[in-house]
PDB file of C-alpha atoms in Angstrom:
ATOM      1  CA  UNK A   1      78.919  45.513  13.731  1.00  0.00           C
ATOM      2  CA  UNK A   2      80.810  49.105  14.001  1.00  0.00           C
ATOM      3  CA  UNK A   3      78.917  52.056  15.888  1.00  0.00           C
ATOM      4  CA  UNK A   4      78.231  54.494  13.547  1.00  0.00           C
ATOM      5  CA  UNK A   5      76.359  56.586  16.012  1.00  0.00           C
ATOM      6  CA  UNK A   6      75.653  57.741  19.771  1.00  0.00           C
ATOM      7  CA  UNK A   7      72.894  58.855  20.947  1.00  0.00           C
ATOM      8  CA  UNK A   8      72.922  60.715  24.188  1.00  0.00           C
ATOM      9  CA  UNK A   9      70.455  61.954  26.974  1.00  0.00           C
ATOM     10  CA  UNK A  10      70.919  65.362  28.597  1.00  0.00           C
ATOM     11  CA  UNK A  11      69.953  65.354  32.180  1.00  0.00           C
ATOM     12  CA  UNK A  12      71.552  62.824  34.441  1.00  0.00           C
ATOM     13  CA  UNK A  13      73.793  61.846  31.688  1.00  0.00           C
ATOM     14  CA  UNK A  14      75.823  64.073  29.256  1.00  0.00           C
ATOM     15  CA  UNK A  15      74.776  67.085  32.014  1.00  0.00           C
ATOM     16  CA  UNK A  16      75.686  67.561  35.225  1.00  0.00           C
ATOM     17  CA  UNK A  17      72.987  70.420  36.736  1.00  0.00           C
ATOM     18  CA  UNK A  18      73.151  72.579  33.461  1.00  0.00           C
ATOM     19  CA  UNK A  19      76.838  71.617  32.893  1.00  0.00           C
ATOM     20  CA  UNK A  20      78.651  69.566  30.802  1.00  0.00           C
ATOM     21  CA  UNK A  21      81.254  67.035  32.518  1.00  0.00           C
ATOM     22  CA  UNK A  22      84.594  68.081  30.794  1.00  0.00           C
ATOM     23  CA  UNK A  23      85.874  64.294  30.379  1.00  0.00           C
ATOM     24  CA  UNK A  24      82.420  64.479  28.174  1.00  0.00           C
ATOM     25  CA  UNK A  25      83.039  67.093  25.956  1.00  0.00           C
ATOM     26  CA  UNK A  26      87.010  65.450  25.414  1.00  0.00           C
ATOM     27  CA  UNK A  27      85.448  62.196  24.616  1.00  0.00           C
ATOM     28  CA  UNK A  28      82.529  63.844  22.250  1.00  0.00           C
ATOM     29  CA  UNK A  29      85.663  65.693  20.324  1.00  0.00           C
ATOM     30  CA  UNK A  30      87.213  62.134  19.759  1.00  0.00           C
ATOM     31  CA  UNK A  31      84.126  60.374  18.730  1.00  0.00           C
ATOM     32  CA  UNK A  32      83.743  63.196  16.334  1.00  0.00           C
ATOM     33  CA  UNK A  33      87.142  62.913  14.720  1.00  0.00           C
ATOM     34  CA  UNK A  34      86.855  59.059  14.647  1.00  0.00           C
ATOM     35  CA  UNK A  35      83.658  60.068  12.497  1.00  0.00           C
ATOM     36  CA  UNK A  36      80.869  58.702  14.162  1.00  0.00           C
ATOM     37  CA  UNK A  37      77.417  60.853  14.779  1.00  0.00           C
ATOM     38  CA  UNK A  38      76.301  62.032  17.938  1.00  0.00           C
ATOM     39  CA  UNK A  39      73.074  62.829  18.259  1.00  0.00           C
ATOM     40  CA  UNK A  40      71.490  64.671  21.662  1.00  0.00           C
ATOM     41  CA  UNK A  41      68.672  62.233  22.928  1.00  0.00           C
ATOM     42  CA  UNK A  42      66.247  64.641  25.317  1.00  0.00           C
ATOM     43  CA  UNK A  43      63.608  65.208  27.496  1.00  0.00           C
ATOM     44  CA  UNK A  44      64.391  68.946  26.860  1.00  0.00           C
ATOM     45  CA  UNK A  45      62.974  70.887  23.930  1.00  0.00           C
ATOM     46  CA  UNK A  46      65.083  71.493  20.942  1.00  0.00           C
ATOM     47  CA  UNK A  47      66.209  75.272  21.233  1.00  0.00           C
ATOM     48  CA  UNK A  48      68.035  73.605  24.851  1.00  0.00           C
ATOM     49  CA  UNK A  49      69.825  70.618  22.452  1.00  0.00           C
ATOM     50  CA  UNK A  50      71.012  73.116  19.843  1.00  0.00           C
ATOM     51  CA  UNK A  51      72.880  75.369  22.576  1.00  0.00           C
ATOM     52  CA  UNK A  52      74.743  72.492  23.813  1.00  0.00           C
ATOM     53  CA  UNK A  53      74.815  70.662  20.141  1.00  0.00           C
ATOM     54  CA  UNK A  54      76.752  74.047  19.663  1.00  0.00           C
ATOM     55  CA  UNK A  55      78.741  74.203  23.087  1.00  0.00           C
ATOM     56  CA  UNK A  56      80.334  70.671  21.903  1.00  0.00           C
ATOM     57  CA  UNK A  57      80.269  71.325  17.913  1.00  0.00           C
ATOM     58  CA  UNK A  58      77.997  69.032  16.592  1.00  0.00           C
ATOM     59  CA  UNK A  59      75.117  69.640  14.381  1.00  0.00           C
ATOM     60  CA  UNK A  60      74.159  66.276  14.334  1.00  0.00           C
ATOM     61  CA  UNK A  61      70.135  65.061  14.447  1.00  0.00           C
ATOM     62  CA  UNK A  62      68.395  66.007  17.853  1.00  0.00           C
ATOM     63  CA  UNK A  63      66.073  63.634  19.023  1.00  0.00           C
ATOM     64  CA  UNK A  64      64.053  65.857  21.478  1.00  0.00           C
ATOM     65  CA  UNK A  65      60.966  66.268  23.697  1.00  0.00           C
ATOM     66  CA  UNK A  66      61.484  62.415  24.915  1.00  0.00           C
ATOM     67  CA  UNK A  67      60.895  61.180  21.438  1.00  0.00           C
ATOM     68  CA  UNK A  68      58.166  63.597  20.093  1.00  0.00           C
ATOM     69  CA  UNK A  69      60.631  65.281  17.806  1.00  0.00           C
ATOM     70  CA  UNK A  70      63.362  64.815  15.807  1.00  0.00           C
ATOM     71  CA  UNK A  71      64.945  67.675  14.356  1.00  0.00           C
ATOM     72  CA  UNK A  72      67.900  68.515  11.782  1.00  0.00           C
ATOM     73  CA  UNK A  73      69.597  71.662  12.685  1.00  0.00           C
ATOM     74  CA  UNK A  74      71.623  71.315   9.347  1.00  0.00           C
ATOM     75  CA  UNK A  75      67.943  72.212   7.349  1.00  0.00           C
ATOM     76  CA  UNK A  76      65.959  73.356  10.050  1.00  0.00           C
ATOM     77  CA  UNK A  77      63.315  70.957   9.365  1.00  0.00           C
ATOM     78  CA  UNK A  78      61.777  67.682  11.827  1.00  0.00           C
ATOM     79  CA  UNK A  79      62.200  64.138  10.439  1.00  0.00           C
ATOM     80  CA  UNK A  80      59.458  63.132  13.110  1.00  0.00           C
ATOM     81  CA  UNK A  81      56.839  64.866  15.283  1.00  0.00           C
ATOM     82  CA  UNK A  82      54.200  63.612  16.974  1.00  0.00           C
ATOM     83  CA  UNK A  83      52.104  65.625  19.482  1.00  0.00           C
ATOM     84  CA  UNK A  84      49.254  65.078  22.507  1.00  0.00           C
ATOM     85  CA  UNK A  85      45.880  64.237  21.869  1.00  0.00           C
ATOM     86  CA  UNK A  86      43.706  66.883  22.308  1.00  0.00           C
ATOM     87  CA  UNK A  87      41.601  65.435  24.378  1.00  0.00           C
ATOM     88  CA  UNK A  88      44.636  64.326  26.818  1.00  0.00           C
ATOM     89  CA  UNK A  89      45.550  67.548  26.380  1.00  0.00           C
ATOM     90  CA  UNK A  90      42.523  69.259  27.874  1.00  0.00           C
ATOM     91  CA  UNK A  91      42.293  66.862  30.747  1.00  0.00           C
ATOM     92  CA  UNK A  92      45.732  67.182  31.485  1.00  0.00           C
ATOM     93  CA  UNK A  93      45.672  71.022  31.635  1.00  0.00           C
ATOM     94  CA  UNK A  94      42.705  71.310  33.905  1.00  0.00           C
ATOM     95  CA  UNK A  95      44.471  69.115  36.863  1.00  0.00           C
ATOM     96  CA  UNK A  96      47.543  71.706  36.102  1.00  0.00           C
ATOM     97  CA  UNK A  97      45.447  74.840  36.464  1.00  0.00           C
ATOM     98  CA  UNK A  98      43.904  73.288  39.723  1.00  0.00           C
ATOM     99  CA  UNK A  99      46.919  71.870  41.619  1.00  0.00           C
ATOM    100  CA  UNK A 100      50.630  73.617  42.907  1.00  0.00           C
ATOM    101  CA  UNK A 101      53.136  72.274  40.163  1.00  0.00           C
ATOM    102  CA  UNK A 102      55.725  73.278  37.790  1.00  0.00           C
ATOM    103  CA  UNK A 103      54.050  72.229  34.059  1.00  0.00           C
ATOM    104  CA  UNK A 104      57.024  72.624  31.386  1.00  0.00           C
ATOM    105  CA  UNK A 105      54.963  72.296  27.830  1.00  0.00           C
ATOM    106  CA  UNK A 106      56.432  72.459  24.398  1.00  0.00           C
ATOM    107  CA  UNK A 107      54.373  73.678  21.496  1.00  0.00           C
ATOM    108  CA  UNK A 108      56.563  74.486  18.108  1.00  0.00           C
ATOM    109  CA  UNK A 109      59.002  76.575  19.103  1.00  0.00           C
ATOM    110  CA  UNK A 110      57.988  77.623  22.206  1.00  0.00           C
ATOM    111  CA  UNK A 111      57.481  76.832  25.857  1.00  0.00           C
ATOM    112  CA  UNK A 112      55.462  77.950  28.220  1.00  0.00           C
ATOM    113  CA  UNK A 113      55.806  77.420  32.004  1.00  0.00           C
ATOM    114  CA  UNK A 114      53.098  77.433  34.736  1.00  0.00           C
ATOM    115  CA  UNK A 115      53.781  77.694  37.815  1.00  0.00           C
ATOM    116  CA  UNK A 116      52.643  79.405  41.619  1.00  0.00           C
ATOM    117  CA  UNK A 117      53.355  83.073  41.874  1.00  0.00           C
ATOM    118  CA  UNK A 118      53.600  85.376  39.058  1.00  0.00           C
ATOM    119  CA  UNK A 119      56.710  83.722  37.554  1.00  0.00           C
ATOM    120  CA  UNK A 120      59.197  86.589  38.736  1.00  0.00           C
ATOM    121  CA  UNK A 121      61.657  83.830  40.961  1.00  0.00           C
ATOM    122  CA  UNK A 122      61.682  81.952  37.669  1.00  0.00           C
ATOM    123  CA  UNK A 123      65.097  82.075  36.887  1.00  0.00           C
ATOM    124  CA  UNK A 124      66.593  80.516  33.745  1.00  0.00           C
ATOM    125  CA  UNK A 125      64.072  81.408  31.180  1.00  0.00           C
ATOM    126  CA  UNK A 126      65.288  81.135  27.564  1.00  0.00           C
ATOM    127  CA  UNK A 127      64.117  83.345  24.948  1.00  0.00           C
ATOM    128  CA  UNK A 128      61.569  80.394  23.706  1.00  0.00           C
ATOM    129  CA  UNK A 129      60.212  80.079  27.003  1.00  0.00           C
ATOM    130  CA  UNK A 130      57.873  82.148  28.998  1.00  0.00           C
ATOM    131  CA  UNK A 131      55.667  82.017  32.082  1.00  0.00           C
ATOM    132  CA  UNK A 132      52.045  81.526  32.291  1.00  0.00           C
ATOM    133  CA  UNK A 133      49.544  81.442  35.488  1.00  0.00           C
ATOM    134  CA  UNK A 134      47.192  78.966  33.149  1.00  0.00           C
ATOM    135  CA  UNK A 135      47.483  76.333  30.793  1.00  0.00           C
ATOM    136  CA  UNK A 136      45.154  76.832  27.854  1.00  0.00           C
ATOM    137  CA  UNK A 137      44.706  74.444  25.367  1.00  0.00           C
ATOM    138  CA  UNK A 138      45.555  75.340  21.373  1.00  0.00           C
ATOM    139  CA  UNK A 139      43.762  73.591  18.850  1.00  0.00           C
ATOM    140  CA  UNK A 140      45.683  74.734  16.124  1.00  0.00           C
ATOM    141  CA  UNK A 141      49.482  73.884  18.099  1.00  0.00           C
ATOM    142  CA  UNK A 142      49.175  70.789  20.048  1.00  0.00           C
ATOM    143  CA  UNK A 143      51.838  70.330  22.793  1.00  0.00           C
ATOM    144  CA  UNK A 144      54.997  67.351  21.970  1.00  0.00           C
ATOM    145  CA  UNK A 145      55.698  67.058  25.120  1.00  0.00           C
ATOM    146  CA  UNK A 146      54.326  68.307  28.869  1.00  0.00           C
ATOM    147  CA  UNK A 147      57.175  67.738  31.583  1.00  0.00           C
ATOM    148  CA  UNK A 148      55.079  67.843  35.516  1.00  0.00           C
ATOM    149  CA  UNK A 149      56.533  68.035  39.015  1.00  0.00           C
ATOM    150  CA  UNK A 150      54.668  68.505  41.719  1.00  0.00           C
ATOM    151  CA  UNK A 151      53.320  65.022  43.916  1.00  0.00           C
ATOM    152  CA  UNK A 152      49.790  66.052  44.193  1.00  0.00           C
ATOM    153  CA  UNK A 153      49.564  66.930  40.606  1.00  0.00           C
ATOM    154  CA  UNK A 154      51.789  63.527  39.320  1.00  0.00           C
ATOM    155  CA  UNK A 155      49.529  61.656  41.656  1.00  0.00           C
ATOM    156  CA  UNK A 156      46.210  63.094  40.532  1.00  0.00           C
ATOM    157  CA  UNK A 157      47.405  62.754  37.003  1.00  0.00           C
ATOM    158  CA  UNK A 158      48.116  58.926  37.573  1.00  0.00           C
ATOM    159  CA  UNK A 159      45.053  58.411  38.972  1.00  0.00           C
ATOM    160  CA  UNK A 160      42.706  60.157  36.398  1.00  0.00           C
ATOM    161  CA  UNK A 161      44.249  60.042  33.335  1.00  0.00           C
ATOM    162  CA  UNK A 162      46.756  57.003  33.532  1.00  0.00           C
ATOM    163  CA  UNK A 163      44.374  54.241  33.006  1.00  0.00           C
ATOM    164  CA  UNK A 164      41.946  55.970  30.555  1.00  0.00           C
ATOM    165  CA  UNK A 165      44.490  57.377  27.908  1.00  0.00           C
ATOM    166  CA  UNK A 166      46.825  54.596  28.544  1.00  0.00           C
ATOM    167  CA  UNK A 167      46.337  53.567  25.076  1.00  0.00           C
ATOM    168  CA  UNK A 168      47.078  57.515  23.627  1.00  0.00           C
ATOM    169  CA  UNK A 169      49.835  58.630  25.655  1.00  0.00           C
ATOM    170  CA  UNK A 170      53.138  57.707  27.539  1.00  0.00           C
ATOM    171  CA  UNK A 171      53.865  58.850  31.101  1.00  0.00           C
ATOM    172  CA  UNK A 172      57.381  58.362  31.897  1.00  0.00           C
ATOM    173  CA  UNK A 173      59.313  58.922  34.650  1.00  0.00           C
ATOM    174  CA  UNK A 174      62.591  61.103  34.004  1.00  0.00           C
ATOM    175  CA  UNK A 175      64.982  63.230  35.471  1.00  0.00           C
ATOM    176  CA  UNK A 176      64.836  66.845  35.242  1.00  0.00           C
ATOM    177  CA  UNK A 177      68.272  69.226  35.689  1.00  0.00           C
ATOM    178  CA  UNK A 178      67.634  69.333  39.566  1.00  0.00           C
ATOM    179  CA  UNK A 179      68.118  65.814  39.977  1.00  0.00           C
ATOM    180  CA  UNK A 180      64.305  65.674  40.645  1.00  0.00           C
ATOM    181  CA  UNK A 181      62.287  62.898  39.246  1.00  0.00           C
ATOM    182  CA  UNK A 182      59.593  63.914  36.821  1.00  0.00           C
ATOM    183  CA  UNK A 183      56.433  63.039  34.817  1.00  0.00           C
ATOM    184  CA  UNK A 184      57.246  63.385  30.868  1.00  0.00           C
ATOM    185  CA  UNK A 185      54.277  62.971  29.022  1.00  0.00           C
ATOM    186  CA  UNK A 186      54.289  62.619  25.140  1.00  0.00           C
ATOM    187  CA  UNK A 187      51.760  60.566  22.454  1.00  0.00           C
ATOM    188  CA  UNK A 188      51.950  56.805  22.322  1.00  0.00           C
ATOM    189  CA  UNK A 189      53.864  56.962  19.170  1.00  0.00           C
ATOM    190  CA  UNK A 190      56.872  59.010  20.464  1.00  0.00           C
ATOM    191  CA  UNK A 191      59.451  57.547  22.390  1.00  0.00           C
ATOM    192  CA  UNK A 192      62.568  57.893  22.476  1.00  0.00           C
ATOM    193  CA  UNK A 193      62.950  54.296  20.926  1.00  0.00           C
ATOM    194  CA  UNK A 194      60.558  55.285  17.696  1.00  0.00           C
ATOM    195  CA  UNK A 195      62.478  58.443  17.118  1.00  0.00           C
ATOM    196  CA  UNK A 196      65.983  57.154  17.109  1.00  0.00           C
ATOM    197  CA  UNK A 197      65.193  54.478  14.405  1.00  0.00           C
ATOM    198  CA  UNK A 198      63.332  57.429  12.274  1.00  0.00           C
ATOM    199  CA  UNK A 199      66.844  59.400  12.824  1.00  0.00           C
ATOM    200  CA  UNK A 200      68.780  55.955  11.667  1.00  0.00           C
ATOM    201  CA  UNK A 201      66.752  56.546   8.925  1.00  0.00           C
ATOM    202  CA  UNK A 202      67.328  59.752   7.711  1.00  0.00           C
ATOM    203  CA  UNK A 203      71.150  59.430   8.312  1.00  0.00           C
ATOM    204  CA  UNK A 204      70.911  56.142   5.815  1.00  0.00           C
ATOM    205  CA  UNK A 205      72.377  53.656   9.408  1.00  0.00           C
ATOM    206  CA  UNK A 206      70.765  51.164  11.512  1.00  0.00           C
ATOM    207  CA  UNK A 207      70.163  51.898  15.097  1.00  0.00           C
ATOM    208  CA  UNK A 208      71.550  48.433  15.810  1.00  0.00           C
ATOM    209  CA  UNK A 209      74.743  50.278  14.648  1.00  0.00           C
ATOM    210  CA  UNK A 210      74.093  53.107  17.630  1.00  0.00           C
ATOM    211  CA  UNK A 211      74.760  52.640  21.388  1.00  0.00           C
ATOM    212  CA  UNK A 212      72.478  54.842  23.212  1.00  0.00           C
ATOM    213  CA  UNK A 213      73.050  56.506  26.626  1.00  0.00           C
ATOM    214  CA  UNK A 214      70.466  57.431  29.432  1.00  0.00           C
ATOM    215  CA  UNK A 215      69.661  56.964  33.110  1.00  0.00           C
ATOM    216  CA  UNK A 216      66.177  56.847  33.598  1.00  0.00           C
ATOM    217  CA  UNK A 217      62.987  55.274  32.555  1.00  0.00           C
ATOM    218  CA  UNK A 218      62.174  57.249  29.163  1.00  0.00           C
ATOM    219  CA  UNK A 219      65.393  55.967  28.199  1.00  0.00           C
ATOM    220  CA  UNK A 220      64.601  52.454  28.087  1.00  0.00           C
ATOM    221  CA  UNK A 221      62.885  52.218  24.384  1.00  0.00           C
ATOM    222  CA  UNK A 222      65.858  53.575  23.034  1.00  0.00           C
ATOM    223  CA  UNK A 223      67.675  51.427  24.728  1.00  0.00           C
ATOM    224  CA  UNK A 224      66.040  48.649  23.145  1.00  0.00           C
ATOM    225  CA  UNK A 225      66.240  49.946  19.900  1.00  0.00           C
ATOM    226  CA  UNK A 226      69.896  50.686  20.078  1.00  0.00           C
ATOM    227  CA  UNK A 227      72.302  47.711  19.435  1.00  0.00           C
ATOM    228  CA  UNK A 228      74.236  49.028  22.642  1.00  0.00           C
ATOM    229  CA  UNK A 229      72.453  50.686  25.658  1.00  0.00           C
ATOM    230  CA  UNK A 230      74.622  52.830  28.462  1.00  0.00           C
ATOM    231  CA  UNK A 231      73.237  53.059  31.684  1.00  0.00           C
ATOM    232  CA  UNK A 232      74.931  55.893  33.863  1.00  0.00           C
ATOM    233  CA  UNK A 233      76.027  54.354  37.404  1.00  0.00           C
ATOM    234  CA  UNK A 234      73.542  56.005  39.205  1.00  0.00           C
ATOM    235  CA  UNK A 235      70.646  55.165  37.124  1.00  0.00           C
ATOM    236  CA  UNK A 236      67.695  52.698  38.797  1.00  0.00           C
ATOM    237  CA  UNK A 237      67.438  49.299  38.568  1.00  0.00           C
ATOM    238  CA  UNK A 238      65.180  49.083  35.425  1.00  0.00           C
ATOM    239  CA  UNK A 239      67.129  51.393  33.360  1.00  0.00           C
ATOM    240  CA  UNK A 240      70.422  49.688  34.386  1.00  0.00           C
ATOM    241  CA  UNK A 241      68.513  46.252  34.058  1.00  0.00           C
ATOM    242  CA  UNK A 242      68.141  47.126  30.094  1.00  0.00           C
ATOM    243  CA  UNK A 243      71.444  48.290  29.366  1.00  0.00           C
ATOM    244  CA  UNK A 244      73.898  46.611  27.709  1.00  0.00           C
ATOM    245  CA  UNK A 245      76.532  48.180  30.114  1.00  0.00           C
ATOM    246  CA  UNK A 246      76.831  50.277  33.185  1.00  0.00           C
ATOM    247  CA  UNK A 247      79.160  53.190  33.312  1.00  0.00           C
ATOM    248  CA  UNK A 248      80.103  55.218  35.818  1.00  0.00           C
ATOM    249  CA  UNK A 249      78.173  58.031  37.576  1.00  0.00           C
ATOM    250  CA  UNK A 250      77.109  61.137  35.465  1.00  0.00           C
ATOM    251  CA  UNK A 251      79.201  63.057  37.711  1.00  0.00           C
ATOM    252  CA  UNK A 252      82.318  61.062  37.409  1.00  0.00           C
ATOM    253  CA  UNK A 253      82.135  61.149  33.262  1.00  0.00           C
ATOM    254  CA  UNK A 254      80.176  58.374  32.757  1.00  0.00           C
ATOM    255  CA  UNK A 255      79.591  59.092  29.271  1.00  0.00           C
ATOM    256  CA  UNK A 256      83.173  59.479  28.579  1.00  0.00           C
ATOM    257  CA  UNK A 257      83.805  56.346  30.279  1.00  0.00           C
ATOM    258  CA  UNK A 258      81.847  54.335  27.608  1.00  0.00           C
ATOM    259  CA  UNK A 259      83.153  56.723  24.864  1.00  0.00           C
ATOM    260  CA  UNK A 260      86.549  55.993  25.717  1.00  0.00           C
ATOM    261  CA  UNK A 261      85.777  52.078  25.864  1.00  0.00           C
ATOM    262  CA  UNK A 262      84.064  52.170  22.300  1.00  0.00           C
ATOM    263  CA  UNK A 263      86.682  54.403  20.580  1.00  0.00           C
ATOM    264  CA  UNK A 264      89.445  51.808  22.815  1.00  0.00           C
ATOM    265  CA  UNK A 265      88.052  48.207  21.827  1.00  0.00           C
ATOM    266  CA  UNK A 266      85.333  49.170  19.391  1.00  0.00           C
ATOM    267  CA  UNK A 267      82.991  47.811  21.552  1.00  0.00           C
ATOM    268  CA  UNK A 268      81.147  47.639  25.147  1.00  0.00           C
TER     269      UNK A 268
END
């Protein structure tokens, strides 16, 4: 069966720190004239997806917040959100207000950041985003997605929450743009694998028609939704384990690599 459509994670794959590999963006402009959709498949909030969606000049479906969201820039509108319990949500907050972290949470369409200090050595802050000392939980906008580094927090969080909302929420680990590995928390129902076959949906396809391209552990439900699954080279042994096939590095254009081989042989 043809691919009709990629779908692509940011960090550790498409990205490079905040950059985009430049054998990427070639191989994105071919895919795009050979008429297939690529969709951006993040961790990262959907303000973050539509800068680079416009960097590369797609406008294609954004499947964001590790599978909370899906989002059309074309209308504006979300084929699929799904957001924290609020319970989760108040537990989760409390071990972040008592314990040195960096806590990236997504509401709508904004993002607020808590971290030590008074946020001044915060560099990097988008206009969605801004800086808080405490987390504070909002009935009326619960989060999609809370991102968490910091071991004594992760561990903590683990410990207490893990096992009693393991039925309510995912806790994944991912990469963030440092290279760092982080917690990404979202609701049971949103993964990245549920959200790609709601966007297969919307765009009329089947994700068996769309090979999907990550490195880390949030990654693997799309990968076994997708009817082809990328690894990047220097992804761990469980994400590389449910691929399909293994590219190269992120930093050697791993995701042009597979691009390349697709648009070459029609295949993987």
């Amino acid at each position: 069966m043809a691919i009709e459509a990629f779908a692509i994670d940011l960090d550790g794959t498409l990205l490079v720190g905040e950059d985009i590999h430049p054998a990427n963006i070639k191989a994105i402009q071919r895919a795009k004239a050979a008429g297939i959709h690529v969709m951006i498949a993040t961790a990262r909030w959907s303000h973050i997806a539509r800068r680079i969606g416009a960097e590369l000049g797609i406008n294609d479906l954004i499947v964001c917040c590790s599978g909370a969201q899906v989002h059309d820039p074309a209308t504006g509108l979300d084929v699929f959100d799904h957001r924290l319990p609020a319970d989760f949500t108040a537990a989760l907050f409390a071990i972040c207000n008592e314990e040195r972290c960096v806590a990236t949470v997504t509401f709508d369409d904004h993002v607020e950041v808590k971290m030590d200090g008074d946020g001044s050595n915060f560099a990097g802050l988008g206009d969605e985003m801004s800086f808080t000392p405490q987390l504070s939980a909002k009935l009326d906008n619960p989060p999609r997605i809370a991102a968490i580094q910091g071991s004594g927090c992760v561990a903590r969080i683990r410990a207490e929450l893990g096992d009693v909302f393991a039925q309510t929420v995912n806790i994944f680990d991912s990469i963030g743009p440092t290279g760092k590995i982080i917690i990404t928390i979202t609701a049971k129902a949103a993964t990245k694998g549920a959200a790609l076959n709601a966007a297969c949906a919307h765009l009329g396809i089947t994700s068996v028609e769309v090979a999907a391209f990550g490195d880390a552990e949030n990654d693997i439900e799309m990968f076994k939704a997708a009817g082809h699954a990328v690894a990047m080279g220097q992804a761990d042994a469980l994400t590389k384990e449910a691929a399909t096939f293994v590219s190269l590095p992120h930093d050697e254009g791993g995701v042009a690599h597979a691009i390349d081989r697709i648009l070459t042989t029609g295949g993987l």
